[in-house]
Coordinates of C-alpha atoms in Angstrom, one line a residue:
X608 CA -1.7 -28.0 26.5
X609 CA -3.3 -24.7 25.5
X610 CA -1.9 -23.2 22.3
X611 CA -4.1 -20.2 21.9
X612 CA -5.1 -21.4 18.5
X613 CA -8.8 -21.3 17.5
X614 CA -10.6 -24.7 17.4
X615 CA -10.6 -26.6 14.2
X616 CA -9.4 -29.7 12.4
X617 CA -5.9 -30.9 12.9
X618 CA -5.1 -30.6 9.2
X619 CA -6.9 -27.3 8.7
X620 CA -4.7 -24.7 7.0
X621 CA -5.6 -21.0 6.8
X622 CA -4.8 -19.8 3.3
X623 CA -6.0 -16.3 3.4
X624 CA -4.7 -12.8 4.2
X625 CA -5.9 -11.1 7.4
X626 CA -6.3 -7.5 8.2
X627 CA -4.8 -7.3 11.7
X628 CA -5.2 -3.6 12.7
X629 CA -6.2 -0.1 11.6
X630 CA -3.9 2.1 13.7
X631 CA -5.0 5.8 14.0
X632 CA -1.9 7.9 13.3
X633 CA -2.9 11.4 12.2
X634 CA -4.4 13.4 9.4
X635 CA -3.7 12.6 5.7
X636 CA -1.0 9.9 6.1
X637 CA 0.8 9.3 2.8
X638 CA 4.2 7.7 2.4
X639 CA 5.4 4.9 4.8
X640 CA 8.8 3.4 5.3
X641 CA 10.0 0.6 7.6
X642 CA 13.0 0.3 9.9
X643 CA 13.0 -3.5 10.4
X644 CA 15.7 -3.6 13.0
X645 CA 14.1 -1.0 15.3
X646 CA 10.6 -2.5 14.6
X647 CA 9.2 0.8 13.6
X648 CA 7.3 2.3 10.6
X649 CA 7.5 6.0 9.8
X650 CA 4.6 7.8 8.2
X651 CA 4.4 11.2 6.6
X652 CA 1.1 12.8 7.7
X653 CA 0.5 15.5 5.2
X654 CA -2.3 17.3 6.9
X655 CA -0.8 17.0 10.4
X656 CA 2.5 18.5 9.1
X657 CA 4.4 15.7 10.9
X658 CA 6.2 12.4 10.7
X659 CA 4.8 9.7 13.0
X660 CA 6.8 6.8 14.3
X661 CA 4.7 3.6 14.8
X662 CA 5.8 0.6 17.0
X663 CA 5.1 -2.4 14.7
X664 CA 5.0 -5.0 17.5
X665 CA 2.8 -3.0 19.9
X666 CA 0.8 -1.4 17.0
X667 CA 0.8 2.1 18.5
X668 CA 2.4 5.5 17.8
X669 CA 5.6 6.3 19.6
X670 CA 6.4 9.9 18.7
X671 CA 5.3 12.6 16.4
X672 CA 7.8 15.1 14.9
X673 CA 6.8 18.4 13.3
X674 CA 8.2 19.0 9.9
X675 CA 7.3 21.5 7.1
X676 CA 3.8 22.0 5.6
X677 CA 2.2 19.0 3.8
X678 CA 4.9 16.3 3.9
X679 CA 4.0 13.8 1.3
X680 CA 7.0 11.4 0.8
X681 CA 9.4 10.1 3.4
X682 CA 12.6 8.0 3.0
X683 CA 14.9 6.5 5.6
X684 CA 18.7 6.7 5.4
X685 CA 19.6 3.7 7.5
X686 CA 23.4 4.4 7.6
X687 CA 22.9 7.7 9.3
X688 CA 19.5 6.8 10.9
X689 CA 17.8 9.8 9.5
X690 CA 14.5 10.5 7.9
X691 CA 13.9 12.9 5.0
X692 CA 10.5 14.4 4.2
X693 CA 9.6 16.6 1.2
X694 CA 7.3 19.3 2.5
X695 CA 5.2 20.3 -0.5
X696 CA 3.8 23.6 0.8
X697 CA 7.0 24.7 2.4
X698 CA 9.3 24.0 -0.5
X699 CA 11.7 22.3 1.8
X700 CA 13.2 18.9 2.7
X701 CA 13.2 18.2 6.5
X702 CA 15.7 16.0 8.2
X703 CA 14.7 14.1 11.3
X704 CA 16.5 11.8 13.7
X705 CA 14.9 8.3 13.2
X706 CA 15.5 7.3 16.8
X707 CA 14.3 10.3 18.8
X708 CA 12.2 12.3 16.3
X709 CA 14.4 15.4 16.8
X710 CA 14.4 17.7 13.8
X711 CA 17.9 18.2 12.6
X712 CA 17.7 20.4 9.5
X713 CA 15.4 21.9 6.9
X714 CA 16.8 22.5 3.4
X715 CA 15.1 24.7 0.7
X716 CA 14.5 22.9 -2.6
X717 CA 12.4 23.6 -5.7
X718 CA 8.7 24.6 -5.8
X719 CA 6.2 22.1 -4.3
X720 CA 8.5 19.0 -3.7
X721 CA 6.1 16.0 -3.8
X722 CA 8.5 13.0 -4.3
X723 CA 11.8 11.7 -2.9
X724 CA 14.4 9.2 -4.0
X725 CA 17.4 7.8 -2.2
X726 CA 20.7 6.3 -3.1
X727 CA 22.4 5.1 0.2
X728 CA 25.6 4.1 -1.6
X729 CA 26.1 7.6 -3.2
X730 CA 24.9 9.3 0.0
X731 CA 22.3 11.2 -1.9
X732 CA 18.6 12.1 -1.6
X733 CA 16.6 13.4 -4.6
X734 CA 13.6 15.7 -4.4
X735 CA 11.1 15.8 -7.2
X736 CA 10.0 19.4 -7.4
X737 CA 6.5 19.3 -9.0
X738 CA 5.8 23.0 -9.8
X739 CA 9.4 23.7 -10.8
X740 CA 9.8 20.6 -13.1
X741 CA 13.2 19.8 -11.6
X742 CA 15.0 17.3 -9.3
X743 CA 17.1 18.7 -6.5
X744 CA 20.0 16.4 -5.4
X745 CA 21.0 16.7 -1.7
X746 CA 24.0 15.4 0.2
X747 CA 22.5 13.0 2.7
X748 CA 25.3 13.4 5.2
X749 CA 25.5 17.2 5.2
X750 CA 21.9 18.1 4.4
X751 CA 22.8 20.5 1.6
X752 CA 21.9 20.9 -2.1
X753 CA 24.4 19.6 -4.6
X754 CA 22.8 20.4 -7.9
X755 CA 19.5 20.7 -9.7
X756 CA 18.6 18.3 -12.5
X757 CA 16.1 19.3 -15.2
X758 CA 13.0 17.2 -15.4
X759 CA 9.5 18.1 -16.6
X760 CA 6.4 19.7 -15.2
X761 CA 4.9 17.6 -12.4
X762 CA 8.2 16.0 -11.3
X763 CA 7.4 13.9 -8.2
X764 CA 8.1 10.3 -7.3
X765 CA 11.7 9.1 -7.8
X766 CA 13.0 5.6 -7.9
X767 CA 16.7 4.7 -8.0
X768 CA 18.3 1.7 -9.7
X769 CA 21.4 1.4 -7.4
X770 CA 23.0 -1.3 -9.6
X771 CA 23.4 1.1 -12.5
X772 CA 23.3 4.4 -10.6
X773 CA 20.3 5.5 -12.5
X774 CA 17.3 7.4 -11.2
X775 CA 13.8 7.8 -12.6
X776 CA 11.5 10.7 -11.9
X777 CA 7.7 10.5 -12.7
X778 CA 6.4 13.7 -14.3
X779 CA 2.7 13.7 -13.5
X780 CA 1.7 16.6 -15.8
X781 CA 3.9 15.6 -18.7
X782 CA 3.1 11.9 -19.1
X783 CA 6.8 11.0 -18.9
X784 CA 9.6 9.6 -16.8
X785 CA 12.9 11.5 -16.7
X786 CA 16.0 9.3 -16.5
X787 CA 19.2 10.7 -15.1
X788 CA 22.6 9.5 -13.8
X789 CA 22.5 9.5 -10.0
X790 CA 26.3 9.9 -9.7
X791 CA 27.0 12.6 -12.3
X792 CA 23.5 14.1 -12.2
X793 CA 23.5 14.1 -16.0
X794 CA 20.1 13.8 -17.8
X795 CA 19.9 10.5 -19.8
X796 CA 16.6 10.7 -21.5
X797 CA 12.8 10.6 -21.3
X798 CA 10.4 7.7 -21.3
X799 CA 6.8 8.4 -22.5
X800 CA 4.1 6.8 -20.3
X801 CA 0.3 7.2 -20.0
X802 CA -1.0 10.4 -18.5
X803 CA -0.8 11.0 -14.8
X804 CA 2.2 8.9 -13.7
X805 CA 2.1 9.2 -9.9
X806 CA 4.6 6.6 -8.5
X807 CA 7.7 4.8 -9.8
X808 CA 9.2 1.7 -8.2
X809 CA 12.3 -0.2 -9.2
X810 CA 12.4 -4.0 -8.9
X811 CA 16.0 -5.2 -9.1
X812 CA 15.0 -8.8 -9.3
X813 CA 13.0 -8.6 -12.5
X814 CA 15.0 -5.6 -13.7
X815 CA 11.8 -3.6 -14.2
X816 CA 10.5 -0.2 -13.4
X817 CA 6.8 0.0 -12.5
X818 CA 4.9 3.2 -13.1
X819 CA 1.5 3.8 -11.6
X820 CA -0.8 5.7 -14.0
X821 CA -3.3 7.3 -11.6
X822 CA -5.6 8.7 -14.4
X823 CA -6.0 5.4 -16.3
X824 CA -5.9 2.9 -13.5
X825 CA -2.9 1.0 -14.9
X826 CA 0.6 0.0 -14.1
X827 CA 3.2 0.3 -16.9
X828 CA 6.2 -2.0 -16.9
X829 CA 9.5 -0.7 -18.2
X830 CA 12.6 -2.8 -18.9
X831 CA 15.4 -1.1 -16.9
X832 CA 18.1 -2.4 -19.2
X833 CA 16.6 -1.2 -22.5
X834 CA 13.9 1.3 -21.4
X835 CA 11.4 -0.6 -23.5
X836 CA 7.7 -0.6 -22.6
X837 CA 6.6 -4.1 -21.6
X838 CA 2.9 -3.4 -21.4
X839 CA 0.3 -2.4 -18.9
X840 CA -1.6 -4.1 -16.1
X841 CA -5.1 -2.9 -15.1
X842 CA -5.9 -2.2 -11.5
X843 CA -8.6 -0.2 -9.8
X844 CA -9.3 3.6 -9.6
X845 CA -6.5 6.1 -9.0
X846 CA -3.4 4.0 -8.2
X847 CA -1.0 6.3 -6.4
X848 CA 1.3 4.1 -4.3
X849 CA 3.2 0.9 -4.8
X850 CA 5.8 -1.5 -3.3
X851 CA 7.3 -4.8 -4.5
X852 CA 8.1 -7.9 -2.6
X853 CA 11.8 -8.7 -2.0
X854 CA 11.6 -11.6 -4.4
X855 CA 9.9 -9.5 -7.1
X856 CA 6.9 -11.9 -7.3
X857 CA 4.2 -9.6 -5.9
X858 CA 3.5 -5.9 -6.7
X859 CA 1.2 -4.2 -4.2
X860 CA -0.7 -1.2 -5.6
X861 CA -2.7 1.3 -3.5
X862 CA -6.0 2.2 -5.3
X863 CA -6.8 5.6 -3.8
X864 CA -10.2 5.8 -5.4
X865 CA -11.4 2.4 -4.4
X866 CA -10.1 1.8 -0.9
X867 CA -8.2 -1.3 -1.9
X868 CA -4.8 -2.7 -2.7
X869 CA -4.4 -4.7 -5.9
X870 CA -2.0 -7.6 -5.6
X871 CA -0.3 -8.3 -8.9
X872 CA 1.4 -11.5 -9.8
X873 CA 4.4 -10.2 -11.7
X874 CA 5.2 -13.7 -13.1
X875 CA 1.8 -14.2 -14.7
X876 CA 1.2 -10.5 -15.4
X877 CA -2.3 -10.6 -13.8
X878 CA -4.1 -9.3 -10.7
X879 CA -4.2 -12.1 -8.1
X880 CA -6.7 -10.5 -5.7
X881 CA -7.6 -7.3 -3.9
X882 CA -7.3 -6.3 -0.2
X883 CA -9.8 -4.0 1.3
X884 CA -8.1 -1.4 3.5
X885 CA -9.0 2.1 4.7
X886 CA -10.3 5.2 2.8
X887 CA -7.9 6.8 0.2
X888 CA -4.9 4.5 0.6
X889 CA -1.9 6.6 -0.4
X890 CA 1.2 4.3 -0.2
X891 CA 2.4 1.0 1.2
X892 CA 5.6 -0.8 2.4
X893 CA 6.5 -4.3 3.5
X894 CA 7.9 -5.3 6.9
X895 CA 10.8 -7.6 5.9
X896 CA 10.7 -9.4 9.3
X897 CA 7.0 -10.5 9.2
X898 CA 6.2 -10.1 5.5
X899 CA 3.2 -7.9 6.5
X900 CA 2.0 -5.1 4.3
X901 CA 1.6 -1.6 5.8
X902 CA -0.9 0.7 4.1
X903 CA -1.3 4.4 4.9
X904 CA -4.9 5.6 4.4
X905 CA -5.1 9.3 3.8
X906 CA -8.9 9.4 4.0
X907 CA -9.1 7.4 7.3
X908 CA -6.0 8.7 9.1
X909 CA -4.9 5.1 9.7
X910 CA -2.2 2.6 9.1
X911 CA -3.5 -0.8 8.1
X912 CA -1.5 -3.9 8.8
X913 CA -2.2 -6.9 6.6
X914 CA -0.8 -10.4 7.4
X915 CA 0.2 -12.6 4.5
X916 CA -0.9 -10.1 1.8
X917 CA 0.1 -12.4 -1.0
X918 CA -2.8 -14.7 -0.2
X919 CA -6.4 -14.1 -1.3
X920 CA -9.0 -13.2 1.2
X921 CA -11.1 -15.5 3.4
X922 CA -13.6 -17.5 1.3
X923 CA -17.1 -16.1 1.1
X924 CA -19.6 -17.8 3.4
X925 CA -21.5 -20.4 1.4
X926 CA -25.3 -20.0 1.3
X927 CA -27.9 -22.5 0.2
X928 CA -29.4 -21.4 -3.2
X929 CA -32.9 -21.1 -1.7
X930 CA -31.8 -18.6 1.0
X931 CA -33.5 -15.3 0.5
X932 CA -36.3 -16.8 -1.7
X933 CA -39.9 -17.4 -0.5
X934 CA -40.6 -20.7 1.1
X935 CA -42.5 -23.1 -1.3
X936 CA -46.0 -23.9 -0.4
X937 CA -46.4 -27.0 1.8
X938 CA -48.9 -28.9 3.9
X939 CA -47.4 -31.4 6.3
X940 CA -48.7 -33.4 9.2
X941 CA -47.4 -32.6 12.7
X942 CA -45.6 -35.8 13.8
X943 CA -46.9 -35.3 17.4
X944 CA -50.5 -34.2 16.8
X945 CA -51.3 -35.2 13.3
X946 CA -52.5 -31.7 12.5
X947 CA -51.8 -30.4 9.0
X948 CA -49.4 -27.5 9.2
X949 CA -49.0 -25.0 6.3
X950 CA -46.7 -22.4 4.8
X951 CA -48.9 -19.6 6.1
X952 CA -48.4 -20.8 9.7
X953 CA -44.7 -20.7 9.1
X954 CA -44.8 -17.2 7.7
X955 CA -46.9 -15.9 10.6
X956 CA -44.4 -17.6 13.0
X957 CA -47.2 -19.6 14.6
X958 CA -45.3 -22.9 14.0
X959 CA -41.7 -24.0 13.8
X960 CA -41.3 -26.9 11.6
X961 CA -38.7 -29.6 12.0
X962 CA -37.5 -30.2 8.5
X963 CA -35.4 -33.2 9.3
X964 CA -38.3 -35.0 11.0
X965 CA -41.0 -33.9 8.7
X966 CA -39.4 -34.1 5.2

């Protein structure tokens, strides 16, 4: 019976991640989110001024919806089946129907919105307004502004701890994270972090906040319960995007300056391995159905799909230690004629020697 599997030993096990596809999707893809039930991913293409829907099973684009200028983040509100993008150069948040791609609304927010957060239980979306140094809270159902929360200069990426109704906004130009109450919209404090915080992600399993420091190439770990700094993990150049596995074990970090994704073992506090993706990876997300990692590559205009990303890469091909070095001098008799054959004849390709028969 044909199985379609490649030939190999009966007990052979493939213990490596595999890059399955690089799907062309548009110019400057940044944030990516997944709708597991619909088998779609949605990508904000900043230089195409659009959101693109990608069929995850067929690995092709389905539709492209125009939004505002330079959409950087995108979030999906599954209860209402709506997408929200923050359009940095339009100072707006655009609302799009996740099924059809129809644009439903466009809401003015603060200057240069470059980050979004989402609390589905409270029915709220939060916009990090970079140039204004504020967070704009929107009603997810009615697409209107509720209130503005003070943050600091460079307010951008927002992560929400839904168990405590707390939100965290990374302030890129202020080396800080603003903490506020997602329900009352009351500011709760400030956490100092290394310069250039570019992305924040909440992990409810480990009760941690991860902060990507794009200028230092590090990931800062913050205890959500106490706000204490738990130390930093080193990655590659310019980490700007992250996602965490559902069990909290693996943290995937997009290194924009290196074209790689660092895979961090959160239990051991070390980097397990790196995955080579496209140019300028901006953000990533996990497909909960397949466990595959989706990486948007701003420099390549592609979406990379990685199977079993928690595993290291294929082993390097083994080479004999003499490969690449000059052949040692020899003078051997030809087994058929008895003639003495030398290294020079080998080098000039006048004679092919049978090593197994002659040595």
